[in-house]
CSV table of C-alpha atoms and ligand atoms in Angstrom, one decimal:
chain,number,residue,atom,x,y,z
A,160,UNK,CA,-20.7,8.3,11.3
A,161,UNK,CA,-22.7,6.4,8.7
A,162,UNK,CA,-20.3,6.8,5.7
A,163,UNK,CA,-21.3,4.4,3.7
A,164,UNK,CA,-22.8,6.9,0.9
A,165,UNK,CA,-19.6,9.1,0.7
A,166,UNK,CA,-17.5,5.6,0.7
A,167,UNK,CA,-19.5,4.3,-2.7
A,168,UNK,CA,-19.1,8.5,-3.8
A,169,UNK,CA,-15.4,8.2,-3.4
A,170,UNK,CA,-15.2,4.4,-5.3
A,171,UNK,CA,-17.3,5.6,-8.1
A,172,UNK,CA,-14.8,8.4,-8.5
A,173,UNK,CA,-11.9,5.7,-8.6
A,174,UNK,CA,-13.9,3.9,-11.3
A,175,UNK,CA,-14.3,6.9,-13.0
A,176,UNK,CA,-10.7,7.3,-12.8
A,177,UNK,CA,-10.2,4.0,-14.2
A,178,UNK,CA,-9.7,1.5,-12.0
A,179,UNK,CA,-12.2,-1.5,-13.5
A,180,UNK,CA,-10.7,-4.3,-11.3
A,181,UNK,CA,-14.3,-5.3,-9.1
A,182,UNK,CA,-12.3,-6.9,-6.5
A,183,UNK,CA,-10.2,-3.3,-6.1
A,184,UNK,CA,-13.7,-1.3,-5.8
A,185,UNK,CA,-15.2,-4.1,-3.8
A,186,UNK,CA,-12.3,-3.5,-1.4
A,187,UNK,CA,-12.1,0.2,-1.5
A,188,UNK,CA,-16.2,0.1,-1.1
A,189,UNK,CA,-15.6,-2.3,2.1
A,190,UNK,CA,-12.7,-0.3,4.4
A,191,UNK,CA,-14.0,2.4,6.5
A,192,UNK,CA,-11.1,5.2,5.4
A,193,UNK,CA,-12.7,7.2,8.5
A,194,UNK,CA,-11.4,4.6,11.0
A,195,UNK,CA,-7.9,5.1,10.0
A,196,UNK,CA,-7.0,8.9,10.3
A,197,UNK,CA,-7.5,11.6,13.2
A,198,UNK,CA,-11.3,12.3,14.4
A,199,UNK,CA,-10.8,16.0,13.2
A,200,UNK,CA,-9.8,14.8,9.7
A,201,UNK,CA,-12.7,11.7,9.5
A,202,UNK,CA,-14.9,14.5,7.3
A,203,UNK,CA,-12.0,14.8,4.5
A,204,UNK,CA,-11.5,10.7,4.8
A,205,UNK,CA,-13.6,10.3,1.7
A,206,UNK,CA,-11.8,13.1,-0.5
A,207,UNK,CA,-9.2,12.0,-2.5
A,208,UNK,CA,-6.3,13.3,-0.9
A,209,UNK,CA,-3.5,12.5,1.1
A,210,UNK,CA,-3.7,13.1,4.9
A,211,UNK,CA,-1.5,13.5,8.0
A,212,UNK,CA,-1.1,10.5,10.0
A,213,UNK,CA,1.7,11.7,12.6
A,214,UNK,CA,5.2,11.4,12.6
A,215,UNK,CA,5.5,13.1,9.9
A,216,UNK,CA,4.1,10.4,7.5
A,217,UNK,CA,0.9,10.1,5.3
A,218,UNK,CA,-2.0,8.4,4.3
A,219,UNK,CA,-2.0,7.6,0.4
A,220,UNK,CA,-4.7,9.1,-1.4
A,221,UNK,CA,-7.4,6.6,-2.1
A,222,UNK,CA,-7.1,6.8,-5.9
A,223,UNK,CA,-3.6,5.4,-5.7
A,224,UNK,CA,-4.1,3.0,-2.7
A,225,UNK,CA,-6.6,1.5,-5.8
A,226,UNK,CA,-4.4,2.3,-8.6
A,227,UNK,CA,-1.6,0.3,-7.0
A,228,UNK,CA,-3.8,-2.4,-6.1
A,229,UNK,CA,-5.1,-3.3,-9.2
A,230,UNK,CA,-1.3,-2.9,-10.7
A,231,UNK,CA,-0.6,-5.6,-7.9
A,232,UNK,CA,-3.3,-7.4,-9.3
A,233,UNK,CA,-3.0,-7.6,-12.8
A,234,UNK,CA,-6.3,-9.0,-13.6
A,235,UNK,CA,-5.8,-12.2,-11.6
A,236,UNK,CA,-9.0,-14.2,-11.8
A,237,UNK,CA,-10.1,-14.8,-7.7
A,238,UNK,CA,-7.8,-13.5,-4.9
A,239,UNK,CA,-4.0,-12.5,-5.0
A,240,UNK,CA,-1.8,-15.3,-3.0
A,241,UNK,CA,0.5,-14.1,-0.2
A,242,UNK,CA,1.6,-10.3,-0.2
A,243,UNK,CA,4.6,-7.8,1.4
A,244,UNK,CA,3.5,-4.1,2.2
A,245,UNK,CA,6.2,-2.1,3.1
A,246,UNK,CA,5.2,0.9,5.0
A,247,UNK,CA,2.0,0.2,7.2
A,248,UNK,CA,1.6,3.4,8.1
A,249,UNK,CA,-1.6,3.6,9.7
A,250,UNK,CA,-2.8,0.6,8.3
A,251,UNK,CA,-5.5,1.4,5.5
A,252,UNK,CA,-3.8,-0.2,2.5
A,253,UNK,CA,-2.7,-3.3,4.8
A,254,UNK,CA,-6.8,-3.6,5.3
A,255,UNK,CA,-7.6,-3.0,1.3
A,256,UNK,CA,-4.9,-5.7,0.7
A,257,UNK,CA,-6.2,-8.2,3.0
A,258,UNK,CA,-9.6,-8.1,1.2
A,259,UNK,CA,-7.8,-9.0,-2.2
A,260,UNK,CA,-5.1,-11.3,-0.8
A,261,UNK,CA,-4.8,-14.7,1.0
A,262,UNK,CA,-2.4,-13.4,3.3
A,263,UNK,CA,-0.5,-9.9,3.7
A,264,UNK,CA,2.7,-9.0,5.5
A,265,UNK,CA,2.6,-5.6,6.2
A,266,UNK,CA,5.4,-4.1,7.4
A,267,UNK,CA,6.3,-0.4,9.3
A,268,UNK,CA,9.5,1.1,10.6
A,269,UNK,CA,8.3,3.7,12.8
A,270,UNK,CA,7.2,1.8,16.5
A,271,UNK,CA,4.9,4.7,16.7
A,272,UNK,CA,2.9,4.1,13.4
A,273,UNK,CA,3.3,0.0,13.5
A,274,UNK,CA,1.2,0.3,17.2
A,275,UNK,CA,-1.4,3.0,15.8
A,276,UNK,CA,-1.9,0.5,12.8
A,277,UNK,CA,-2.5,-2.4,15.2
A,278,UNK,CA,-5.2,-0.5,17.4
A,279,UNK,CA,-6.9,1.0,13.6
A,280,UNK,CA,-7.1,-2.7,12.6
A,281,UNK,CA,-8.2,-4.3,15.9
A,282,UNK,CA,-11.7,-4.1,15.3
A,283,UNK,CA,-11.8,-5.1,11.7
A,284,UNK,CA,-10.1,-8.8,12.9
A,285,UNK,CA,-8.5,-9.6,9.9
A,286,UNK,CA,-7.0,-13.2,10.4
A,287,UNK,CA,-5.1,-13.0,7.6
A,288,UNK,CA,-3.2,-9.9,7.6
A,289,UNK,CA,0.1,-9.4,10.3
A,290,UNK,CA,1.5,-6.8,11.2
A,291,UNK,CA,5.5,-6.6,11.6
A,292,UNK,CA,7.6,-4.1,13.1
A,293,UNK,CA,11.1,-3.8,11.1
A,294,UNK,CA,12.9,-2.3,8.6
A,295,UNK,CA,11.0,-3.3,5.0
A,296,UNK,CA,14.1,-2.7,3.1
A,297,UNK,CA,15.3,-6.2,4.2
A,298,UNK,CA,11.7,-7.6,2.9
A,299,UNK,CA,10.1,-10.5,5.4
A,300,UNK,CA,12.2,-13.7,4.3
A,301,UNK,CA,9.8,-15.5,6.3
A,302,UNK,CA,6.7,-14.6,4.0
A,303,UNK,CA,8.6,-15.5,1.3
A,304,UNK,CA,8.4,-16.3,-1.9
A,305,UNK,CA,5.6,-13.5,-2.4
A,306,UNK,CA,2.9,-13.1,-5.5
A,307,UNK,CA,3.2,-9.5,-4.8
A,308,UNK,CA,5.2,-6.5,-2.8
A,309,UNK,CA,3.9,-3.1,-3.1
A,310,UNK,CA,5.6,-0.6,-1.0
A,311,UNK,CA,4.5,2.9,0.0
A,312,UNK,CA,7.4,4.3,0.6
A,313,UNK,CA,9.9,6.1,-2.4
A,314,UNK,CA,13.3,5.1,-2.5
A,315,UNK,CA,16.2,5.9,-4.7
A,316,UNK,CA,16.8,2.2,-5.9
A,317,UNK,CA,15.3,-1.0,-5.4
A,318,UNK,CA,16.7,-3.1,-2.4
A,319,UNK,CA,17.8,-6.7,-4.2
A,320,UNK,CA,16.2,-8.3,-0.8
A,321,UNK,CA,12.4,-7.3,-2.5
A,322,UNK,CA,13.5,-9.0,-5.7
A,323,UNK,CA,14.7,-11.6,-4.2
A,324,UNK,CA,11.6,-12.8,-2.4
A,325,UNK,CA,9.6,-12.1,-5.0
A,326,UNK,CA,7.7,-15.8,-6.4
A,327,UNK,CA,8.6,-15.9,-9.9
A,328,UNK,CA,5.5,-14.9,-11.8
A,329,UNK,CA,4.8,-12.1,-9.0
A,330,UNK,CA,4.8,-8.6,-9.9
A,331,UNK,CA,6.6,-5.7,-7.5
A,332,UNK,CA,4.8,-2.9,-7.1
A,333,UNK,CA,6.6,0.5,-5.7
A,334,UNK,CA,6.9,4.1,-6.1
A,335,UNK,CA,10.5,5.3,-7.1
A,336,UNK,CA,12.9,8.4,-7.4
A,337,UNK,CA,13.2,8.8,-11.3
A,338,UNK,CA,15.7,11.1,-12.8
A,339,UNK,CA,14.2,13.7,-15.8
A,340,UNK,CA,11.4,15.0,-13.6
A,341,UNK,CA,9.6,18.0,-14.9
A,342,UNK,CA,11.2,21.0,-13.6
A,343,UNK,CA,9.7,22.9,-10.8
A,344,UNK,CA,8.6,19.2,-9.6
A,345,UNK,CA,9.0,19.2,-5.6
A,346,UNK,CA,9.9,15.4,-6.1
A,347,UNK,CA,10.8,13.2,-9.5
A,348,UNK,CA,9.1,9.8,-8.3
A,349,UNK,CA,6.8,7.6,-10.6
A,350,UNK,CA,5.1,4.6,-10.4
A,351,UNK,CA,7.5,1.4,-10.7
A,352,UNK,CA,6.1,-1.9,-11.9
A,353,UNK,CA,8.6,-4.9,-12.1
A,354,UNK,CA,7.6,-8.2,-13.3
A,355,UNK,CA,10.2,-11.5,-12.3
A,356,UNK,CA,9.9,-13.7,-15.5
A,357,UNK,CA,11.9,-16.8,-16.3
A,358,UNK,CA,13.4,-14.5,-18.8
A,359,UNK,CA,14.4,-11.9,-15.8
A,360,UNK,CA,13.1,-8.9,-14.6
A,361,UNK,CA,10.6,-6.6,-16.8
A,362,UNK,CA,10.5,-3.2,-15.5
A,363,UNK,CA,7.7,-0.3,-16.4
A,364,UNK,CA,7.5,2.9,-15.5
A,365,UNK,CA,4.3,5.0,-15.1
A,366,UNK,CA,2.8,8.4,-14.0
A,367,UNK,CA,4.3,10.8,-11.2
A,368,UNK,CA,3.6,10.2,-7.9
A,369,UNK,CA,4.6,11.5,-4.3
A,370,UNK,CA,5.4,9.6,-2.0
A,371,UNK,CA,7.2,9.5,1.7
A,372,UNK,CA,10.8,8.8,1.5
A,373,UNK,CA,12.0,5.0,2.4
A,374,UNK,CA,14.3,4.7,5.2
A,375,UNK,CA,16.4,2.1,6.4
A,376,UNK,CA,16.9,1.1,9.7
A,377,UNK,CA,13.8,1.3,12.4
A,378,UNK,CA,13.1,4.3,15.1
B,587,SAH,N1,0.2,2.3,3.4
B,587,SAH,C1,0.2,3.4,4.3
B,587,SAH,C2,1.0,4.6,3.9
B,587,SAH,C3,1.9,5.1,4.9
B,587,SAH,S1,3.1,6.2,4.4
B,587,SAH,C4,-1.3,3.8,4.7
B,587,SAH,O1,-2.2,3.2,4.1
B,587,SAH,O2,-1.4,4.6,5.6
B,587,SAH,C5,4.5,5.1,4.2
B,587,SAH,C6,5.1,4.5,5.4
B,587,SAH,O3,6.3,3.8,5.1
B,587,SAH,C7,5.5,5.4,6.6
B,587,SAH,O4,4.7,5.1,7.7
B,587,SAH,C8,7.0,5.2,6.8
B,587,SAH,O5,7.4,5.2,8.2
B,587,SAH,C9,7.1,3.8,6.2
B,587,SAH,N2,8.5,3.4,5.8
B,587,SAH,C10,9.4,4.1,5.2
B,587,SAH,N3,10.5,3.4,5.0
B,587,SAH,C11,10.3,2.1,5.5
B,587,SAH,C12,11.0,0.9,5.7
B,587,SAH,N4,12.3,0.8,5.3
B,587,SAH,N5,10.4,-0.2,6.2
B,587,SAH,C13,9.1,-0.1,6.7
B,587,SAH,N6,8.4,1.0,6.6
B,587,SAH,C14,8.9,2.1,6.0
């Protein structure tokens, strides 16, 4: 599959959107989406939509995989230091993240999804992202203190662990259960952005998103 035209299609769509962070576009321009979800589904890779990975667990849509990136971001000049993902999944964002970081932790709960991840990524041999099989909810102490965490997983609260390894200065990126949801919504999460300051945490809260649901413990 040469998908390199529908790949610059579906980054000038996320432009379009608003994402003007060139490292994001770069990143979303340089990961082959195809590579990361079922052969039957590699001809809606490029659309902006969510997608079934197995185990009852999704692919983000690409517009948000960028969104969140460039949140993570926030307009640092050059590449982001080192970064937590929680929820692997199949491993797309971990290889987005890896193009705009000097080192990523990604980490996945489900032993199912943490090997797929590992054989999606093989080929791409990206030193500097590693793959960890555990519960994200207790963060990686051992990557810590992080410039950034971005988790793809919706929780009800923030586990104090992700805080807590967090560099001061770094940002926290993560979708979360919000109460006051419109009504008729299937789920009430938004966009979370928290910000560790001298002066404490600074927490934001954007648009509606839907998410998986974080769990704790591994399976
Ligand atoms: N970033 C992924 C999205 C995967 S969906 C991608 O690009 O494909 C979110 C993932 O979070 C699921 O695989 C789910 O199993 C995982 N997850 C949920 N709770 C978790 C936890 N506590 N620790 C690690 N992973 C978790």
């Amino acid at each position: 599959m040469d998908s390199s035209a529908v790949r610059s299609r579906m980054v000038q769509k996320i432009a379009a959107q608003g994402v003007s962070d060139v490292e994001v576009l770069q990143a979303m321009g340089g990961v082959e989406r195809h590579r990361f979800v079922d052969s039957a589904l590699a001809n809606q890779a490029y659309e902006d939509t969510s997608l079934p990975i197995g185990l009852g667990q999704t692919i983000s849509k690409p517009g948000v995989v960028a969104r969140m990136v460039e949140l993570l971001r926030n307009g640092s000049a050059g590449k982001l230091g080192r970064v937590l993902e929680i929820g692997t999944g199949c491993g797309y964002q971990a290889a987005v993240l890896s193009l705009v970081a000097s080192e990523v932790y990604s980490i996945e709960r489900l032993r199912g999804l943490h090997d797929k991840a590992r054989d999606n990524l093989r080929p791409m041999r990206l030193a500097n992202l590693h793959l960890l099989f555990g519960d994200g909810m207790q963060g990686y102490p051992k990557g810590a203190p992080y410039a950034g965490i971005i988790a793809a997983a919706g929780g009800e609260a923030l586990p104090q662990t992700w805080i807590d390894q967090l560099a001061m200065g770094g940002r926290l990126v993560a979708p979360m259960v919000v109460a006051g949801s419109a009504s008729g919504s299937s789920s009430n999460q938004a966009l979370m952005v928290l910000d560790k300051t001298p002066q404490g945490v600074r927490q934001t809260i954007l648009e509606p998103v839907h998410f998986v649901p974080l769990k704790s413990g591994v399976a």
